[in-house]
Coordinates of C-alpha atoms in Angstrom, one line a residue:
M1 CA 90.3 71.6 38.5
N2 CA 91.5 75.1 39.1
K3 CA 92.7 76.8 36.0
H4 CA 96.1 78.6 35.9
T5 CA 95.5 82.3 36.2
L6 CA 97.3 85.1 34.4
F7 CA 96.9 88.6 35.6
G8 CA 96.3 91.6 33.2
E9 CA 98.4 94.7 33.9
G10 CA 96.1 97.2 32.2
Y11 CA 92.9 97.5 30.3
S12 CA 91.0 100.1 28.2
H13 CA 88.3 101.9 30.2
L14 CA 85.8 100.6 27.5
I15 CA 86.5 96.9 28.1
P16 CA 84.4 96.2 31.2
L17 CA 81.1 97.3 29.6
L18 CA 81.9 95.2 26.5
L19 CA 82.6 92.1 28.6
F20 CA 79.4 92.5 30.7
K21 CA 77.3 93.1 27.5
K22 CA 78.7 90.2 25.4
G23 CA 79.8 87.5 27.9
N24 CA 80.8 84.7 25.5
G25 CA 83.0 84.5 22.4
I26 CA 85.8 82.7 20.6
V27 CA 89.5 83.1 20.0
H28 CA 89.6 85.1 16.7
S29 CA 93.3 85.3 15.8
R30 CA 96.8 84.7 17.3
F31 CA 100.1 86.3 16.6
T32 CA 103.4 87.0 18.3
N33 CA 102.4 90.0 20.4
G34 CA 99.0 88.7 21.5
L35 CA 95.6 87.4 20.4
N36 CA 92.2 88.7 19.6
I37 CA 89.0 87.3 21.0
K38 CA 85.7 88.0 19.3
M39 CA 82.6 88.7 21.5
G40 CA 79.5 89.3 19.5
D41 CA 80.7 91.6 16.7
S42 CA 83.4 93.2 18.8
L43 CA 87.1 92.3 19.1
I44 CA 89.2 92.5 22.3
F45 CA 93.0 92.4 22.0
I46 CA 94.9 90.6 24.7
G47 CA 98.7 91.0 24.6
T48 CA 101.7 93.3 25.0
T49 CA 101.9 97.1 24.6
K50 CA 104.4 96.7 21.7
N51 CA 102.0 98.7 19.5
G52 CA 100.8 100.9 22.3
F53 CA 97.9 100.8 24.7
L54 CA 94.9 99.9 22.5
P55 CA 91.3 101.2 23.0
F56 CA 90.1 97.6 22.8
G57 CA 93.1 96.1 24.7
I58 CA 93.8 94.1 27.8
H59 CA 97.6 94.2 28.3
L60 CA 99.8 91.5 29.8
N61 CA 103.6 91.3 30.2
E62 CA 105.6 89.6 27.5
R63 CA 106.0 86.3 29.4
D64 CA 102.3 85.9 30.1
T65 CA 101.4 87.0 26.6
A66 CA 103.6 84.2 25.2
L67 CA 102.0 81.7 27.5
A68 CA 98.5 82.8 26.5
V69 CA 99.2 82.7 22.8
F70 CA 100.8 79.2 23.1
S71 CA 97.8 77.9 25.2
V72 CA 94.9 78.8 22.8
N73 CA 93.6 77.8 19.4
N74 CA 91.7 79.8 16.9
G75 CA 87.9 79.2 17.3
E76 CA 88.3 78.1 21.0
A77 CA 85.4 79.2 23.2
V78 CA 85.9 82.1 25.6
S79 CA 83.7 83.4 28.4
W80 CA 83.5 86.2 30.9
N81 CA 83.1 85.2 34.5
E82 CA 81.7 88.2 36.4
R83 CA 82.1 86.4 39.8
T84 CA 85.9 86.0 39.4
N85 CA 86.4 89.1 37.2
S86 CA 88.2 86.9 34.7
I87 CA 88.1 85.9 31.0
E88 CA 88.0 82.1 31.0
F89 CA 89.7 80.0 28.2
Q90 CA 89.9 76.2 27.9
N91 CA 93.2 75.8 29.8
F92 CA 93.6 79.1 31.8
M93 CA 92.0 82.4 32.8
I94 CA 93.0 86.0 32.6
S95 CA 92.1 88.0 35.7
L96 CA 91.5 91.8 35.7
D97 CA 91.8 92.1 39.5
R98 CA 95.3 93.5 39.5
A99 CA 94.9 95.5 36.3
N100 CA 94.5 99.3 36.0
P101 CA 92.1 100.9 33.6
F102 CA 93.5 103.5 31.1
K103 CA 92.1 106.0 28.6
N104 CA 94.2 107.5 25.8
E105 CA 93.2 111.2 26.1
I106 CA 93.0 113.5 23.1
S107 CA 94.1 117.2 23.2
E108 CA 92.8 120.2 21.3
L109 CA 94.9 122.1 18.7
K110 CA 96.2 125.2 20.6
N111 CA 96.2 127.7 17.7
D112 CA 97.0 128.3 14.0
Q113 CA 100.6 129.2 14.8
V114 CA 101.1 125.8 16.5
F115 CA 99.5 124.1 13.6
E116 CA 101.9 125.7 11.1
S117 CA 104.9 124.9 13.1
S118 CA 103.8 121.3 13.7
F119 CA 102.9 120.9 10.0
T120 CA 106.4 122.1 8.9
R121 CA 108.2 119.8 11.4
F122 CA 106.0 116.8 10.7
S123 CA 106.1 117.0 6.9
T124 CA 109.9 117.5 7.0
H125 CA 110.3 114.4 9.1
L126 CA 108.1 112.4 6.7
M127 CA 110.1 113.6 3.7
S128 CA 113.3 112.1 5.3
I129 CA 111.7 108.6 5.1
E130 CA 112.9 106.5 2.2
E131 CA 110.4 103.6 2.6
R132 CA 107.2 103.8 0.6
T133 CA 103.8 103.3 2.3
G134 CA 101.9 100.0 2.2
L135 CA 100.0 101.4 -0.9
D136 CA 103.4 102.1 -2.6
V137 CA 103.3 105.9 -2.2
S138 CA 106.5 107.9 -1.8
I139 CA 105.5 110.4 0.8
R140 CA 108.4 112.7 -0.2
D141 CA 107.2 112.7 -3.9
F142 CA 103.6 113.2 -2.8
I143 CA 104.5 116.3 -0.6
N144 CA 106.7 117.7 -3.3
N145 CA 104.0 117.3 -6.0
Y146 CA 101.0 118.2 -3.9
K147 CA 100.7 121.8 -4.8
G148 CA 100.9 121.0 -8.5
F149 CA 98.2 118.3 -8.5
N150 CA 95.1 119.2 -10.6
D151 CA 92.0 117.3 -11.5
Q152 CA 92.8 116.9 -15.1
D153 CA 96.3 115.4 -14.9
T154 CA 96.3 113.5 -11.6
T155 CA 96.0 109.7 -12.0
G156 CA 96.3 106.5 -10.0
I157 CA 96.5 106.6 -6.3
D158 CA 97.3 110.4 -6.3
M159 CA 93.9 111.0 -7.8
Y160 CA 92.2 109.1 -5.0
L161 CA 94.3 110.8 -2.3
M162 CA 93.2 114.2 -3.7
L163 CA 89.6 112.8 -3.9
L164 CA 89.9 111.9 -0.2
I165 CA 91.1 115.4 0.7
K166 CA 88.2 116.9 -1.2
A167 CA 85.7 114.5 0.5
A168 CA 87.1 115.6 3.9
I169 CA 86.4 119.3 3.3
T170 CA 83.1 119.2 1.4
S171 CA 79.7 117.6 2.1
D172 CA 79.7 115.6 -1.2
E173 CA 78.6 112.1 -0.2
S174 CA 79.5 110.7 -3.6
L175 CA 83.1 111.8 -3.2
M176 CA 83.2 110.3 0.3
D177 CA 81.7 107.0 -0.9
K178 CA 84.2 106.8 -3.8
A179 CA 87.2 107.6 -1.7
F180 CA 86.2 105.2 1.1
R181 CA 85.5 102.4 -1.3
Y182 CA 89.0 102.8 -2.8
F183 CA 91.0 102.9 0.5
L184 CA 89.0 100.6 2.8
G185 CA 90.4 97.1 2.7
R186 CA 93.2 98.1 0.3
G187 CA 96.5 96.6 1.1
N188 CA 97.8 93.5 3.0
G189 CA 97.8 92.5 6.6
L190 CA 95.4 92.4 9.6
T191 CA 94.9 96.1 9.1
P192 CA 95.2 97.0 5.4
S193 CA 97.2 100.1 4.6
G194 CA 94.2 102.1 3.3
D195 CA 92.4 101.6 6.7
D196 CA 95.5 102.7 8.7
M197 CA 95.6 105.8 6.6
I198 CA 91.9 106.6 7.3
V199 CA 92.6 106.1 11.0
G200 CA 95.4 108.6 10.8
L201 CA 93.1 111.1 9.0
L202 CA 90.4 110.7 11.7
A203 CA 93.1 111.1 14.5
F204 CA 94.1 114.5 13.3
D205 CA 90.4 115.5 13.1
A206 CA 90.1 114.4 16.7
V207 CA 92.3 117.4 17.7
T208 CA 90.8 119.9 15.2
H209 CA 87.2 118.8 14.5
F210 CA 87.1 119.9 10.8
L211 CA 85.4 116.9 9.4
S212 CA 81.6 116.9 9.0
T213 CA 79.3 114.5 10.9
R214 CA 78.3 113.1 7.6
F215 CA 81.9 112.0 6.9
Y216 CA 81.8 109.9 10.1
D217 CA 78.3 108.6 9.4
K218 CA 79.2 107.6 5.8
L219 CA 82.3 105.7 7.1
S220 CA 80.3 104.0 9.8
E221 CA 77.6 102.9 7.3
L222 CA 80.2 101.2 5.1
I223 CA 82.1 99.4 7.8
E224 CA 79.0 98.2 9.7
N225 CA 76.8 97.2 6.7
E226 CA 79.4 95.8 4.2
S227 CA 82.2 93.3 4.3
I228 CA 84.6 96.0 3.0
T229 CA 87.7 95.3 5.2
T230 CA 89.1 92.9 7.8
D231 CA 87.7 92.4 11.2
V232 CA 90.7 93.9 12.9
A233 CA 90.7 97.0 10.7
K234 CA 87.0 97.4 11.2
E235 CA 87.5 97.4 15.0
Y236 CA 90.2 100.1 14.8
L237 CA 87.9 102.2 12.6
R238 CA 84.9 101.7 14.9
Y239 CA 87.0 103.2 17.8
A240 CA 88.4 105.9 15.6
V241 CA 84.9 107.0 14.8
K242 CA 84.4 107.5 18.5
Q243 CA 87.7 109.3 18.7
E244 CA 89.4 106.5 20.6
Y245 CA 92.9 105.6 19.5
S246 CA 95.9 103.5 20.4
S247 CA 98.4 105.5 22.6
T248 CA 101.0 105.6 19.8
V249 CA 98.4 107.5 17.6
S250 CA 97.0 109.7 20.4
D251 CA 100.5 110.6 21.6
M252 CA 101.5 111.7 18.1
V253 CA 98.5 113.9 17.4
N254 CA 98.6 115.3 20.9
T255 CA 102.2 116.4 20.3
L256 CA 101.2 118.0 17.0
A257 CA 98.2 119.8 18.7
N258 CA 100.3 121.1 21.6
G259 CA 103.4 122.0 19.6
E260 CA 105.6 120.0 21.9
N261 CA 109.1 119.6 20.7
E262 CA 110.4 117.5 23.6
N263 CA 108.4 114.3 22.8
F264 CA 108.1 114.8 19.0
E265 CA 110.9 112.4 18.0
K266 CA 110.0 109.7 20.4
D267 CA 106.3 109.9 19.5
F268 CA 107.1 109.9 15.8
Q269 CA 109.4 106.9 16.0
N270 CA 107.0 104.9 18.3
L271 CA 104.2 105.2 15.7
L272 CA 106.5 104.6 12.8
G273 CA 107.6 101.3 14.5
V274 CA 104.0 99.8 14.6
G275 CA 103.5 96.8 12.4
H276 CA 105.1 96.2 9.0
S277 CA 103.8 99.4 7.4
S278 CA 100.9 100.3 9.7
G279 CA 102.8 103.0 11.5
L280 CA 104.0 104.7 8.3
D281 CA 100.5 104.4 6.8
T282 CA 98.9 106.0 9.9
L283 CA 101.5 108.8 9.8
F284 CA 100.7 109.4 6.2
G285 CA 97.0 109.5 7.1
I286 CA 97.8 112.2 9.7
L287 CA 99.5 114.2 7.0
I288 CA 96.4 113.8 4.8
G289 CA 94.4 115.2 7.7
M290 CA 96.7 118.1 8.1
L291 CA 96.6 118.9 4.4
S292 CA 92.8 118.7 4.5
F293 CA 92.6 121.0 7.5
K294 CA 95.1 123.4 5.9
T295 CA 93.1 123.5 2.6
K296 CA 89.8 124.0 4.4
K297 CA 91.2 126.9 6.3
T298 CA 92.4 128.7 3.2
N299 CA 89.3 128.1 1.1

């Protein structure tokens, strides 16, 4: 019996190698905008571009996404058929024959003047947001109080945010370990808020390269060797370590790096709209990255 075929519209340039290497897997999770399949220890997202073009994504239109989500069950077997260039499910297949590969490119920060201008605009925009982050932080209060924070009086999450900034600009592995263990896996959802924040921090480093290699190595050690967060958050972090991000994230940091005013509002709102609080948490992480970069430059 011939299976019904859905056609992908686009896929990350990293997907083919992953499919060829892994071959077989299962349906990991389903939700409104798509589903995740697990092959080996890696996830592949199949669904719409509502949250941007994902570095581990195969994207379908909304109609085909709804059909795919309706037609599968968690735990169902999945396989890659190299001959037909398709991912085969129990009741249908998804072909990549008509899909185009994409790569979400990352820019380099133009200069210090652009950074200062982007920092002012970005922080001003964040201060206009009433909602608190997924970790119950008022970004407005954090920005207002940031310069007055000190080691003796800072408590609660503010203390760990300052710890993370210190870990980002020093080579102190114990600080890195303490900060990562506090934020990784902290919060609700498929991607906990603390993880989204770390992704934002790494995304700003992708345009500035101020973090140490050890910072990346320490993060990788934790996510690969310990059950410290969710499978989906782990996947986003794995790609972030390789400086691969969703288009909503890369567009935002590229706009900051280039000092572009034309796309700023659109890119900001696109990222803000991701998930329940994921977008805001990622934006806050980008701010933490900018503050870390700013602090390192002045030290």
